[in-house]
Every structure is written in C-alpha cells, then in structure tokens.
Coordinates of C-alpha atoms in Angstrom, one line a residue:
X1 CA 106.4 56.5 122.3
X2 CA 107.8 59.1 124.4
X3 CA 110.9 59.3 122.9
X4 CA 109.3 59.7 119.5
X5 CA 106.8 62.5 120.1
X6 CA 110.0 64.6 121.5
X7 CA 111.6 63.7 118.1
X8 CA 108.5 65.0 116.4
X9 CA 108.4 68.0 118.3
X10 CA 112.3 68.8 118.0
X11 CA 111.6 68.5 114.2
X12 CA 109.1 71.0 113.9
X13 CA 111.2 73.5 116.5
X14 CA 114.0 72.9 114.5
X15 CA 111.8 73.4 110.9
X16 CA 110.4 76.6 112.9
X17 CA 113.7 77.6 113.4
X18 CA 114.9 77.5 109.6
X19 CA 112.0 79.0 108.7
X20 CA 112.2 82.2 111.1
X21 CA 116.0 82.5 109.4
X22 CA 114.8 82.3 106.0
X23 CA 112.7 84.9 107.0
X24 CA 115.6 86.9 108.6
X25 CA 118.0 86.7 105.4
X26 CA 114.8 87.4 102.7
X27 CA 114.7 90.6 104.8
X28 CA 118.1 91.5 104.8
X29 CA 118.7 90.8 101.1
X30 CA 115.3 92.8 99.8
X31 CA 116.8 95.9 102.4
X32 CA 120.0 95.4 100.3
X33 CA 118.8 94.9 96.9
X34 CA 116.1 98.6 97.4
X35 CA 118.6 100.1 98.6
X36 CA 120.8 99.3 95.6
X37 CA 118.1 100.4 93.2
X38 CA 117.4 96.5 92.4
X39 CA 114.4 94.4 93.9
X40 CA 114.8 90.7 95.4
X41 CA 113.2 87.8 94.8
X42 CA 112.8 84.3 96.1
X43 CA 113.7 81.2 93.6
X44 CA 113.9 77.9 93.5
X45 CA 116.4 76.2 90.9
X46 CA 113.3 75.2 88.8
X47 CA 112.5 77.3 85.3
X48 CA 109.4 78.1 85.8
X49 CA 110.4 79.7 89.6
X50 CA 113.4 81.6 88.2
X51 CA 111.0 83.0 84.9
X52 CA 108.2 84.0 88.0
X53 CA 111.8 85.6 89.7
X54 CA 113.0 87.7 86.5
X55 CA 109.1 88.7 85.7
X56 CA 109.2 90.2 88.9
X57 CA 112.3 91.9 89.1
X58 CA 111.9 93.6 86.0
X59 CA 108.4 95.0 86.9
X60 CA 108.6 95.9 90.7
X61 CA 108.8 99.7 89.8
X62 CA 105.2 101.3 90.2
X63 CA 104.9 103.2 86.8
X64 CA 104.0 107.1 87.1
X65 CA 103.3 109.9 85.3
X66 CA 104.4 113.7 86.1
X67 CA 102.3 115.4 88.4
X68 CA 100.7 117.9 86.8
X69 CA 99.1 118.7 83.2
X70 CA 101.7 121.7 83.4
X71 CA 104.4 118.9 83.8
X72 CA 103.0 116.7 80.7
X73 CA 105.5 118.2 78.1
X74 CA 108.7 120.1 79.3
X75 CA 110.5 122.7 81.2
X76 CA 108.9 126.3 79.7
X77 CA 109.1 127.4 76.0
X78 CA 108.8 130.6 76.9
X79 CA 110.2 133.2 75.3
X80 CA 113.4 134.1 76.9
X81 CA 113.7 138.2 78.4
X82 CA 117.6 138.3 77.6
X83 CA 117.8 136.9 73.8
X84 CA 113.9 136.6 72.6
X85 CA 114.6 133.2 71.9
X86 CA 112.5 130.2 72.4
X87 CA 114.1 127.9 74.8
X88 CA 115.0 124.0 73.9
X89 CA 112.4 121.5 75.6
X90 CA 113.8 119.4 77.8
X91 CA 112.2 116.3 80.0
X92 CA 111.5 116.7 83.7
X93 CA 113.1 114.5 85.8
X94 CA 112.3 113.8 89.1
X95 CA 115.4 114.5 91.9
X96 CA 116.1 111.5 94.5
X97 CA 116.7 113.3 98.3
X98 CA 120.0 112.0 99.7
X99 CA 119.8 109.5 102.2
X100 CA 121.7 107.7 104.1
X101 CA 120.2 104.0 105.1
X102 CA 120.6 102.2 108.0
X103 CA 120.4 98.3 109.0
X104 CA 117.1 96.6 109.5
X105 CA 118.7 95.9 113.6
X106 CA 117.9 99.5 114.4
X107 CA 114.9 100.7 113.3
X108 CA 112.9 100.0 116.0
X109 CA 115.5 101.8 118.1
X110 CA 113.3 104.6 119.3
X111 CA 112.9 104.9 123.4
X112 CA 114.3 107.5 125.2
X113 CA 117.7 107.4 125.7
X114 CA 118.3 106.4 121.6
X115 CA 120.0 107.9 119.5
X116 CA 119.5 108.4 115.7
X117 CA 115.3 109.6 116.5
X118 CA 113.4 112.4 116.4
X119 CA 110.3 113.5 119.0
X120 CA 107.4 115.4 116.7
X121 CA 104.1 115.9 118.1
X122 CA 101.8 115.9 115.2
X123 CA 97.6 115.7 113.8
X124 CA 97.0 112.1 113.2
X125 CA 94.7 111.9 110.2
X126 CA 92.5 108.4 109.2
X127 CA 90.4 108.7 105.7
X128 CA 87.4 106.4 105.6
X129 CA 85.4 106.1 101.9
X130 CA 82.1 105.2 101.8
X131 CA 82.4 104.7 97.7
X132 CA 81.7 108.1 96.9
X133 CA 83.1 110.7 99.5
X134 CA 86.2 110.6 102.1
X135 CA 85.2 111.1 106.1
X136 CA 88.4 111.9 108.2
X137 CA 89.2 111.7 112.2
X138 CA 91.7 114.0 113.0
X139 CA 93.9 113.2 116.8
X140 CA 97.0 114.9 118.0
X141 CA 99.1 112.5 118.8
X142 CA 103.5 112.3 119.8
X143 CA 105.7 109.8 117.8
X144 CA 109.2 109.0 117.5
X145 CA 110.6 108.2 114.3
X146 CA 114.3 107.5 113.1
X147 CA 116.3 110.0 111.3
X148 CA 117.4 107.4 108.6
X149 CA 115.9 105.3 106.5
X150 CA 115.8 101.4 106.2
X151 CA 115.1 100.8 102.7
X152 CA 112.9 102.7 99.7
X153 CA 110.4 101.9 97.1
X154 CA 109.3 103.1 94.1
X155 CA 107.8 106.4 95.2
X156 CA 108.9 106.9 99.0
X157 CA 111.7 106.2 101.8
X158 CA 110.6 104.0 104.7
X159 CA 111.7 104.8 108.6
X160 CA 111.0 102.9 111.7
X161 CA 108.3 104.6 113.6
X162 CA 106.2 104.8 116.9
X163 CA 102.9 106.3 117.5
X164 CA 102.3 106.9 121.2
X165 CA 98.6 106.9 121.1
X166 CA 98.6 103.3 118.8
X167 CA 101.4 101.6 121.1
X168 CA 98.4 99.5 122.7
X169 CA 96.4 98.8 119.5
X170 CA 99.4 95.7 118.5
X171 CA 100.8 98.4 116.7
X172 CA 104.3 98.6 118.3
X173 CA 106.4 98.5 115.6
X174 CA 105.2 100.8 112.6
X175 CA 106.8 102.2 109.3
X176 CA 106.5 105.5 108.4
X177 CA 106.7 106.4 104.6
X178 CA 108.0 109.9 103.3
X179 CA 108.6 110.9 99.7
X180 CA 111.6 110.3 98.5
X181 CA 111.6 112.7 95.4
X182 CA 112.6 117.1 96.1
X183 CA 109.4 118.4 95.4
X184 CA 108.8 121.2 93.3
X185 CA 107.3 124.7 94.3
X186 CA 104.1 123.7 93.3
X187 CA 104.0 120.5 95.1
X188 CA 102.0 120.5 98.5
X189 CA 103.5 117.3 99.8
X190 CA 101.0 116.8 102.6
X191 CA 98.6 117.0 99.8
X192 CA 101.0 114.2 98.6
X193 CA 100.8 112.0 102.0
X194 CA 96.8 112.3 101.6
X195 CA 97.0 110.9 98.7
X196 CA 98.5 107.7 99.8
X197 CA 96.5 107.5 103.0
X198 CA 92.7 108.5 100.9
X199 CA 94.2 105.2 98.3
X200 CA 93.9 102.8 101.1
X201 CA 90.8 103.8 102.1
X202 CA 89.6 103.7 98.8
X203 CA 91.2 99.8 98.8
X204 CA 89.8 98.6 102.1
X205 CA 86.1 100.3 101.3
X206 CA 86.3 97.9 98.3
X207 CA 87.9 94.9 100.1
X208 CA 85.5 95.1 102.3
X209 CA 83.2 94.5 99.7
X210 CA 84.6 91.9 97.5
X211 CA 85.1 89.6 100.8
X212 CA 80.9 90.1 101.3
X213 CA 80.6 89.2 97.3
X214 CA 82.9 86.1 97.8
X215 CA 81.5 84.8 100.4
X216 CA 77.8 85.2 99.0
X217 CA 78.7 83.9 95.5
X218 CA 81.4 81.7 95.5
X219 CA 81.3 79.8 98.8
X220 CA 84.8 81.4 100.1
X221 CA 85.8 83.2 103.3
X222 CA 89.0 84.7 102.0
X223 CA 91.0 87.0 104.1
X224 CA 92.1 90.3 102.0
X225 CA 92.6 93.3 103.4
X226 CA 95.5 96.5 103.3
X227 CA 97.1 97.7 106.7
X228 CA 95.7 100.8 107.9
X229 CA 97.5 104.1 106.6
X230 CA 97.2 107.1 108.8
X231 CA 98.5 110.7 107.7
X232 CA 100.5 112.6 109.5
X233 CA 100.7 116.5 109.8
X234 CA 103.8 117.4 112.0
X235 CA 103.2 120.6 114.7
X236 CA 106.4 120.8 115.8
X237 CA 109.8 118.7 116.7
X238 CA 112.4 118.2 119.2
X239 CA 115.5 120.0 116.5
X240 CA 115.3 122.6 114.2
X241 CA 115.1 120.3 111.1
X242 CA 112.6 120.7 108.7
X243 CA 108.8 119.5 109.3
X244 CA 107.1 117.0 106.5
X245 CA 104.3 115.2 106.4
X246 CA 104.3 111.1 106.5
X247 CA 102.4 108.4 106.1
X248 CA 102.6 105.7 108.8
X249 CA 101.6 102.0 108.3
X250 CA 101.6 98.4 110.9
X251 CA 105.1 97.0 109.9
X252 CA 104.0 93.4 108.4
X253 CA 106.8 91.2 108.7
X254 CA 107.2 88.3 106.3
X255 CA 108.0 88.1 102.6
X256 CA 106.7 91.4 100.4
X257 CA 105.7 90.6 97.3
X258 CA 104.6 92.3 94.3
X259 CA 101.3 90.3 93.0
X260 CA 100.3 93.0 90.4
X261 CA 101.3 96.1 89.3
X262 CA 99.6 99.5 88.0
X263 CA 101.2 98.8 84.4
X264 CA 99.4 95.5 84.2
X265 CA 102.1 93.1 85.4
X266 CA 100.6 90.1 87.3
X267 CA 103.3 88.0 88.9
X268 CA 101.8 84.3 87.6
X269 CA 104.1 82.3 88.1
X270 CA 105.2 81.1 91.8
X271 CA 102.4 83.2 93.7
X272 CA 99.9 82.8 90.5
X273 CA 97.0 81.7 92.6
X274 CA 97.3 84.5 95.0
X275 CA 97.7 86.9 92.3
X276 CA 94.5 85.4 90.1
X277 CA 92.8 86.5 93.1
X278 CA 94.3 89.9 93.7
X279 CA 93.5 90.3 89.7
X280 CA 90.4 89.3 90.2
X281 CA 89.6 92.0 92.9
X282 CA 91.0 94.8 90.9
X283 CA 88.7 93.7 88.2
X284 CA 86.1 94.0 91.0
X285 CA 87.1 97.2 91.8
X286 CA 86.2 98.7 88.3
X287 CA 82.7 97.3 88.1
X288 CA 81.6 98.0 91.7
X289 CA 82.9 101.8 90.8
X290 CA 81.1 101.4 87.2
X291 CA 84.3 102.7 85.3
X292 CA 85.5 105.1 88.0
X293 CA 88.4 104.1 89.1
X294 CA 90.9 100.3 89.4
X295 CA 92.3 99.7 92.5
X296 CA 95.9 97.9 91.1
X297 CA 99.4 97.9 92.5
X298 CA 98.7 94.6 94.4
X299 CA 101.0 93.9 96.8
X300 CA 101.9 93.0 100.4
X301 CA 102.9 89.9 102.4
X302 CA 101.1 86.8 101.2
X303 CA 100.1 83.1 103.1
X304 CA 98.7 79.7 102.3
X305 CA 99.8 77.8 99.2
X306 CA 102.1 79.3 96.6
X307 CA 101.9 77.7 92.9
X308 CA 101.3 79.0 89.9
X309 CA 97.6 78.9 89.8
X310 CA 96.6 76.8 87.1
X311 CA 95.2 74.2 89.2
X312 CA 92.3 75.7 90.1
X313 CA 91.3 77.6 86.7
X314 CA 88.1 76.0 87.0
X315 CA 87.4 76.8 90.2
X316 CA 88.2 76.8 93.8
X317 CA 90.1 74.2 95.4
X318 CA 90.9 73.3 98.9
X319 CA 94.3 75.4 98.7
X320 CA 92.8 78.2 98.5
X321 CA 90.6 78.7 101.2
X322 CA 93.5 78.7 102.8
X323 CA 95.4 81.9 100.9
X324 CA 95.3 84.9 102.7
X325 CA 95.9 88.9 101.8
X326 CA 97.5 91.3 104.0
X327 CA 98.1 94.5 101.7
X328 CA 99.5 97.4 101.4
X329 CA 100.4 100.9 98.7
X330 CA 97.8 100.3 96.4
X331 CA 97.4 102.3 93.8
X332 CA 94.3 103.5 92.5
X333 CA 93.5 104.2 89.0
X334 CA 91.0 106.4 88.0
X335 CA 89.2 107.9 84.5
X336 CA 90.3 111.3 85.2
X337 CA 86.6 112.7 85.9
X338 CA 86.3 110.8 89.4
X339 CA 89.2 111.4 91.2
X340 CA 93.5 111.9 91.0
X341 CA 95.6 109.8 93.0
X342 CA 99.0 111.0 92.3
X343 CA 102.0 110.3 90.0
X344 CA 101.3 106.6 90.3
X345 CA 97.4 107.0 88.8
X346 CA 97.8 106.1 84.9
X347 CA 94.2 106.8 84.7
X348 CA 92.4 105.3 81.5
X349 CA 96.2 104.1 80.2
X350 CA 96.7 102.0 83.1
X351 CA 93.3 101.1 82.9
X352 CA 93.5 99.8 79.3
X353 CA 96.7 98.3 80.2
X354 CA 95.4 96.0 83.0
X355 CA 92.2 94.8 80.8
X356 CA 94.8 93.8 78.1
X357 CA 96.8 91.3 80.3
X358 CA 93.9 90.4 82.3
X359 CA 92.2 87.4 81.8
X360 CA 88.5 86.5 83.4
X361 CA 89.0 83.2 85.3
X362 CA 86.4 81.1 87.3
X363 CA 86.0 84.4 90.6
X364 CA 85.3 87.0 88.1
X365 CA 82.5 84.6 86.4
X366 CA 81.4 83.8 89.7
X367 CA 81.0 87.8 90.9
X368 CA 79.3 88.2 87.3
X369 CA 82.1 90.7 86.0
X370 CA 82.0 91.0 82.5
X371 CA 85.2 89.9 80.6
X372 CA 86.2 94.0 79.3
X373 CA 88.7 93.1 76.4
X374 CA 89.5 96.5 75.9
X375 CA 88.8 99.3 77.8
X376 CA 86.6 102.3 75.7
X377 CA 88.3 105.9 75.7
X378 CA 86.4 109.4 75.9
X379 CA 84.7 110.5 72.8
X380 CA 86.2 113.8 74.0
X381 CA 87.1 115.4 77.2
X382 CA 87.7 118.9 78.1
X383 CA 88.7 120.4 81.6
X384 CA 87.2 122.7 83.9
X385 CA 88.5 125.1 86.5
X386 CA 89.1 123.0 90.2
X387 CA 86.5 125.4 92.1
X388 CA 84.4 124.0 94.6
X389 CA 81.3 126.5 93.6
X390 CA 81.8 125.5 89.5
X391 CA 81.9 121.9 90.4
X392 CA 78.9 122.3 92.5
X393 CA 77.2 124.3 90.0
X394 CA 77.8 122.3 87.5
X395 CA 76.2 119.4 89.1
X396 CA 73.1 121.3 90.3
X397 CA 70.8 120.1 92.6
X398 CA 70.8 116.3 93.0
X399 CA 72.6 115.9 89.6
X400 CA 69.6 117.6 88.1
X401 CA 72.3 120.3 85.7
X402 CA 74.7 117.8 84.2
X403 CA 71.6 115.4 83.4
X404 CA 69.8 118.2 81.4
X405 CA 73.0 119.0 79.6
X406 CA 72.9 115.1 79.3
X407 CA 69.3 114.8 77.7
X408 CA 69.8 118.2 75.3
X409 CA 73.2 117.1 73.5
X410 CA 72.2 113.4 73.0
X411 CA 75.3 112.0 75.0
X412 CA 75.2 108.2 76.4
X413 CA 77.9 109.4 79.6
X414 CA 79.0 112.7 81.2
X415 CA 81.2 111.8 84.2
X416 CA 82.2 114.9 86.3
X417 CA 84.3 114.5 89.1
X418 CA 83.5 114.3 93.0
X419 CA 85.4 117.0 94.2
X420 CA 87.7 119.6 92.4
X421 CA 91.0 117.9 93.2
X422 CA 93.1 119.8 91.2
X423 CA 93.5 123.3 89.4
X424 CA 91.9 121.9 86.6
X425 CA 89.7 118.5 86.8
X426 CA 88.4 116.6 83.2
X427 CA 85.1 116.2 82.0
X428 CA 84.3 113.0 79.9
X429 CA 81.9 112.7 77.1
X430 CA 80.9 109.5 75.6
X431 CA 78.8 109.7 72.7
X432 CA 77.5 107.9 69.4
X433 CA 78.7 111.2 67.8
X434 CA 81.9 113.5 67.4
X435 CA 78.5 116.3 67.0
X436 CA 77.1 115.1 69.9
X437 CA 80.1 115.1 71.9
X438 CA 81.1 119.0 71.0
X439 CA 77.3 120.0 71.5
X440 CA 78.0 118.9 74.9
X441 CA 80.7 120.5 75.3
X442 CA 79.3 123.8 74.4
X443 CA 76.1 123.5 76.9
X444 CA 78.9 122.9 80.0
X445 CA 81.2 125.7 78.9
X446 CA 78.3 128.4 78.8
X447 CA 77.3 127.4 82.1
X448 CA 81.0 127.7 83.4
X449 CA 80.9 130.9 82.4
X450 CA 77.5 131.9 83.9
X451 CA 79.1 129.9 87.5
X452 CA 82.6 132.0 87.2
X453 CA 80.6 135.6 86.6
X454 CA 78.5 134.5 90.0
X455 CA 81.8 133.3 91.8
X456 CA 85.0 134.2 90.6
X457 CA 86.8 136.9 88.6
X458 CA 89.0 136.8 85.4
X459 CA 92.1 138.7 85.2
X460 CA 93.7 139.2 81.9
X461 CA 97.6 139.9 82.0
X462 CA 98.3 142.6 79.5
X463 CA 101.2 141.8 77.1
X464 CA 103.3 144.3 78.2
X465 CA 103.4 143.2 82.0
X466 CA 106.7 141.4 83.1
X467 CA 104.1 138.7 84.0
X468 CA 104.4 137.7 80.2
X469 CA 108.1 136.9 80.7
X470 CA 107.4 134.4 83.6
X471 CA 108.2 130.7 82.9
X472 CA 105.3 128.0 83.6
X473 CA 107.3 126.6 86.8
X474 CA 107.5 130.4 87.8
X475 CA 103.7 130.9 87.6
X476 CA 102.7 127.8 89.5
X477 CA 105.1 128.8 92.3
X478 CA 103.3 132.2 92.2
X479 CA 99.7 130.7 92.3
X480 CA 100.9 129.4 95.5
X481 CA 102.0 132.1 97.1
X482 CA 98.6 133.9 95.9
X483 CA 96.5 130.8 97.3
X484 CA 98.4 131.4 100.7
X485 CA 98.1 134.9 101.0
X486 CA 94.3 134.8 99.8
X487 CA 93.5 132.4 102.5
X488 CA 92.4 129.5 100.1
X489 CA 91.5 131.2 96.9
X490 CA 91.0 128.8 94.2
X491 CA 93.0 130.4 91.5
X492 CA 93.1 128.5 88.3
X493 CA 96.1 129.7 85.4
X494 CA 95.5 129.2 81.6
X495 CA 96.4 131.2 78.2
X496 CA 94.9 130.8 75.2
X497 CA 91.3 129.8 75.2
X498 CA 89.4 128.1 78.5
X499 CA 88.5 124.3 79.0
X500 CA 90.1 123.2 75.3
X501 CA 90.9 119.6 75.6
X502 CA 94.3 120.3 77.1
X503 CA 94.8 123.3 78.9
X504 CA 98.0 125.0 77.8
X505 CA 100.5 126.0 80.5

C-alpha cells in the first residue's frame, strides 16, 4: 500500500512537472511568434482544435481606427504655398518605434546591481468608475523597469517591471505596457496611458456587477475579473533618456488567450465555453450601460474545463462552475456621446459588429438581456466644442436643459456625453423623424452659441493670414502649443460652418 501511494504521488509530480514545461515552451513560442508579427496558438491534431487555432490567429489583432476626426480621411488637401496646387490624399499610417526584444529569462532582472534597467520615480495613478464618473488616487512611488522589451501586442510593447510601493501586495513581478506606435504632435500619450488604465476600471466596475447578477439569477459563483492597471506619470529617471508615460499591470502567468475580440471574433471553438461566457458579459455590459458603451476585447489567462461550449447551450453544467476569468486590455466600445476610449474604440461599428456574431444563449436569458439582432444607428448626430463649461451648460441643472430641448423637438433620445473628452465630442439624436431630428439640432446649436458668447471667444483667421496656408497636422500641433502656453485653454479648430455632422479639418 505504501509502495503504491508513492507511485501515485510520483505520477502526479511527474504530470506537475510536464505541465509546468508545457507552460514554459507556450511562453517561449507566443514571445517568439509577437515578436515576429504572428500570434501562437495551442492545437491538438483534431479539426475542430486546429479550425479554433486558425480562427484565432487570424483575429488576434485588436481592430482600430485613427485617432482623431482630423485623422478620418488623409494627410491635408490644402492648398499648397509654392505651386497652388491641391495636394494628393494619401492614408495615414501609423509608425512602429524600433525595438529591440529580449528573452523571457531576463525580464524580471531588475535589482540593483542589473544591468539593462532604468530607476524613475514617478505619480502612480488608479481610476475607479462608479458607472458614470472616474475617481483617481494619485501616490508617488520609485520603479525599475527594463530598457527592452519582451514581446508586443496589438497596440503596445510590454517590459518587465517593479513597483517599489506594490512589492508587498503579491505584486512582485509586474508588466509595464508602453505604446508602441511614434505619436504624432497632437498626441498626448499620457492622455493615451489613461485611456488604457480608465478601460479597466470601466471593466472591473461592470465585472463586479455581472458576478452579483450571476450569482442572484443563475445560481453561479463565477470568478471574472481584469488585473488591476495603474498609470504611470514619470518625474524624473536615473539617465537622460526621454520620460513617457506607462501603464503597469500583475504579470499573470499561464496561457493568454484571446476569447473575443472588439471586431466581433469570439474564439468558439477549444475555449467556447469560456468565451460564451465572456460574450455573455460584454452583452451585459451594453444593457447595464443602456446603449453607452460594450466592454469587448475579451482576453486574458483562462482555467477550468476547455471545450467548445455546446454542452451546456441549455444551461449550466457542473464544468462550469469550475471556469474561471482572470483578464486583462479590454477594450471598451462606446456610442460616441458617452465617452472615447482610444484607437481601439469602434464605437457604434464595433458595436453592430459584435450583436451580428453574437448569439443569446441560456446566461443572457437568465440576466434578462434582450437578444439585440442588430444594433440601431443615430437618426443624426452633430458635434459640439470639448469645453467643460458648454458641456455643462448644455446639460443644465440636473439634466433639466437637454430634457427641455428633449420635450420641444419631439425626440425619443439625446445622449450627450459625460465629460468633454476631446476637441470636439458627438451628440446623438434618435427620433421617429429626419424633422424631428434637425429641430433638435437647431434648439442645441443656439444654445451653444448663447454658452460660447458667456465662455469663450471666436477668432476668425482672415484669408490673407499665412495661417491659411497651414496644413491640418500643422494646426493641431499649434493648438497644442496654444493649450500649453494658455495654461489649459480649451481651444477647439473648425472651418466652414460649426457642429455640422462632421467637423471639417
């Protein structure tokens, strides 16, 4: 009997041991295949595993847009000073930084007689969202952080990292994630790194919830949740290299995959149950919010039983009480009047393109979501100046402004947005009526201008100032530099006339 339990327990050391060097080479060969501008995934030699394998790989990379409604179309059509002609539109494209990577054995290389680190002491920042506002805690903090990256994703380079005032919260080992495009003028990129870290607050605010709904409704503890993201603001370093903002994140070992994306991939075929579920949540996400925004992009380092999910299409089964979450990158989606999360927020497209793969299984009837087959645009939309005071003014009191406006034009929805997060934020009108719509309209631009006669100025550049001959990418790096020097002006750009449906650079 003796002999045989220490057979027992030799097996399962030795099955621990196979599985800990599975783990090891997955690692190795999804560092190798990132870095390579490819993605890797685990297959067995059955169809259905290598189908789930080649789904995957070709729709690992988050989608985006361009930044800004300035970068929609093209480089400037301005006229040209030298010739007076119109220049040919070309496509942005974004510029990768050159980087050199380095091997997964190093990256946590960072006491203090290492090489290959840097020292920066730096504000800490953690967002918290309560569903309708961020709340921030701000700490200054020292961390060390490696000089190359280990791998990259779709949007950002990843370097090991240590946070001296989180080395005794288990958070030893930590990533830190810095954009991996050249940013234009234009571009604040620690406006960029709050971004990232305000999207998973957004995620674990509605995590948080949909655990609470689960457990009340369907009978299920599940554990889903996304890794704390903190955002750095750097002070100043050990070297004279330049200072950029980061996000850092717990480093979450074990296989990363990609259940969902923000393009409407779900990945159903050898995690299908796990991503039903992260489905299911994102679908969550939109009705908790009522339309604002879809927390998509589902991804992170999954447990418990991996099929393909169609076992339990009528509901739960004893496999998965047993699946667990632990996330991370979201990306949230919004409708453009709410909030903007970055190149990676499709808005209403990626919206529409979620509901159109999406299919309502036994959690969504269970949470009462309603099965959206197709997601309703707008009757119109038309943008606004991103100031504070003409957001604020536009509300009125307790929302008291926008209903009025509301009531007189006969509209069914008006949704403004939160906060001005941009130089110019949308407006959108649902209506029964084109009319109805365009009455609307009318009522919010004359009070705009009655807000921007109280608050702001308008200057009119005369056509014979050498302002005229500035390209678009010119202006917004001016607009900038006047925002600096003004000490936080809000300064909003536009030709042509004010709060059309597109603003024209």
């Amino acid at each position: 009997a003796s002999a045989a339990a220490g057979g027992a327990v030799d097996g399962r050391a030795r099955r621990q041991r196979e599985e800990d060097n599975d783990k090891d080479v997955f690692a190795f060969l999804q560092q190798l295949s990132a870095v390579g501008e490819g993605h890797f995934h685990r297959a067995s030699a059955s169809t259905t595993s290598l189908r789930g394998a080649f789904g995957a790989v070709t729709s690992t990379i988050t989608a985006s847009r361009t930044v800004s409604l300035a970068k929609k179309e093209t480089k400037a059509g301005d006229e040209s000073p030298q010739n007076g002609e119109k220049r040919k539109k070309k496509k942005k494209e974004s510029v990768e930084k050159p980087k050199t990577f380095e091997l997964r054995n190093v990256i946590f290389d960072l006491d203090e007689d290492e090489l290959g680190k840097r020292d920066i002491k730096a504000h800490r920042i953690f967002y918290e969202f309560d569903g309708s506002n961020f709340h921030s805690r701000s700490v200054e903090t020292q961390v060390s952080i490696r000089r190359n990256p280990f791998t990259k994703g779709g949007m950002r380079h990843c370097y090991g990292l240590r946070d001296m005032g989180l080395r005794m919260r288990n958070q030893e080992h930590m990533v830190a994630k810095m954009s991996k495009w050249v940013e234009e003028g234009d571009v604040d990129p620690l406006t960029t790194v709050d971004i990232y870290a305000k999207q998973t607050a957004v995620a674990h605010y509605y995590a948080r919830n949909f655990r609470h709904q689960c457990r009340k409704h369907a009978g299920i503890d599940y554990f889903l949740d996304f890794v704390p993201c903190y955002a750095y603001r750097p002070i100043q370093t050990d070297d004279e290299a330049e200072l950029e903002g980061f996000c850092g994140e717990q480093y979450v070992t074990g296989e990363f995959v990609k259940l969902t994306s923000n393009a409407g991939f779900v990945n159903r075929e050898e995690y299908g149950a796990h991503a039903v579920i992260g489905a299911a949540f994102s679908h969550f996400t939109f009705e908790l919010s009522k339309g604002a925004l879809l927390v998509a992009d589902i991804q992170g380092v999954c447990k418990g039983h991996r099929d393909d999910g169609r076992s339990s299409k009528q509901g739960p089964n004893e496999e998965d009480k047993q699946r667990q979450w632990l996330l991370s990158d979201p990306q949230v989606l919004t409708d453009g009047a709410s909030y903007d999360f970055g190149r990676g927020d499709l808005g209403l497209k990626g919206m529409q393109m979620f509901f159109k793969t999406h299919k309502c299984g036994w959690l969504c009837k269970k949470l009462g979501l309603k099965d959206i087959g197709e997601y309703k645009e707008p009757t119109t939309r038309c943008h606004i100046p991103g100031s504070t005071n003409v957001l604020a003014g536009l509300h009125g009191k307790e929302g008291a402004i926008v209903k009025n406006i509301r009531i007189q034009s006969g509209v069914s929805r008006l949704l403004l947005p939160r906060e001005a997060y941009g130089e110019w934020i949308a407006l959108n009108i649902y209506a029964s009526s084109k009319s109805q719509a365009n009455h609307a309209v009318m009522l919010v631009k004359d009070r705009v201008n009655e807000l921007i006669a109280s608050y702001g100025v308008k200057i009119e550049v005369p056509e014979s100032s050498k302002a005229c001959s500035w390209n678009a990418t010119y202006w917004r790096s001016k607009r900038v530099e006047w925002t600096e020097k003004s000490q936080g002006a809000q300064i909003v750009l536009y030709r042509g006339g004010m709060m059309q449906e597109t603003p024209r650079e």
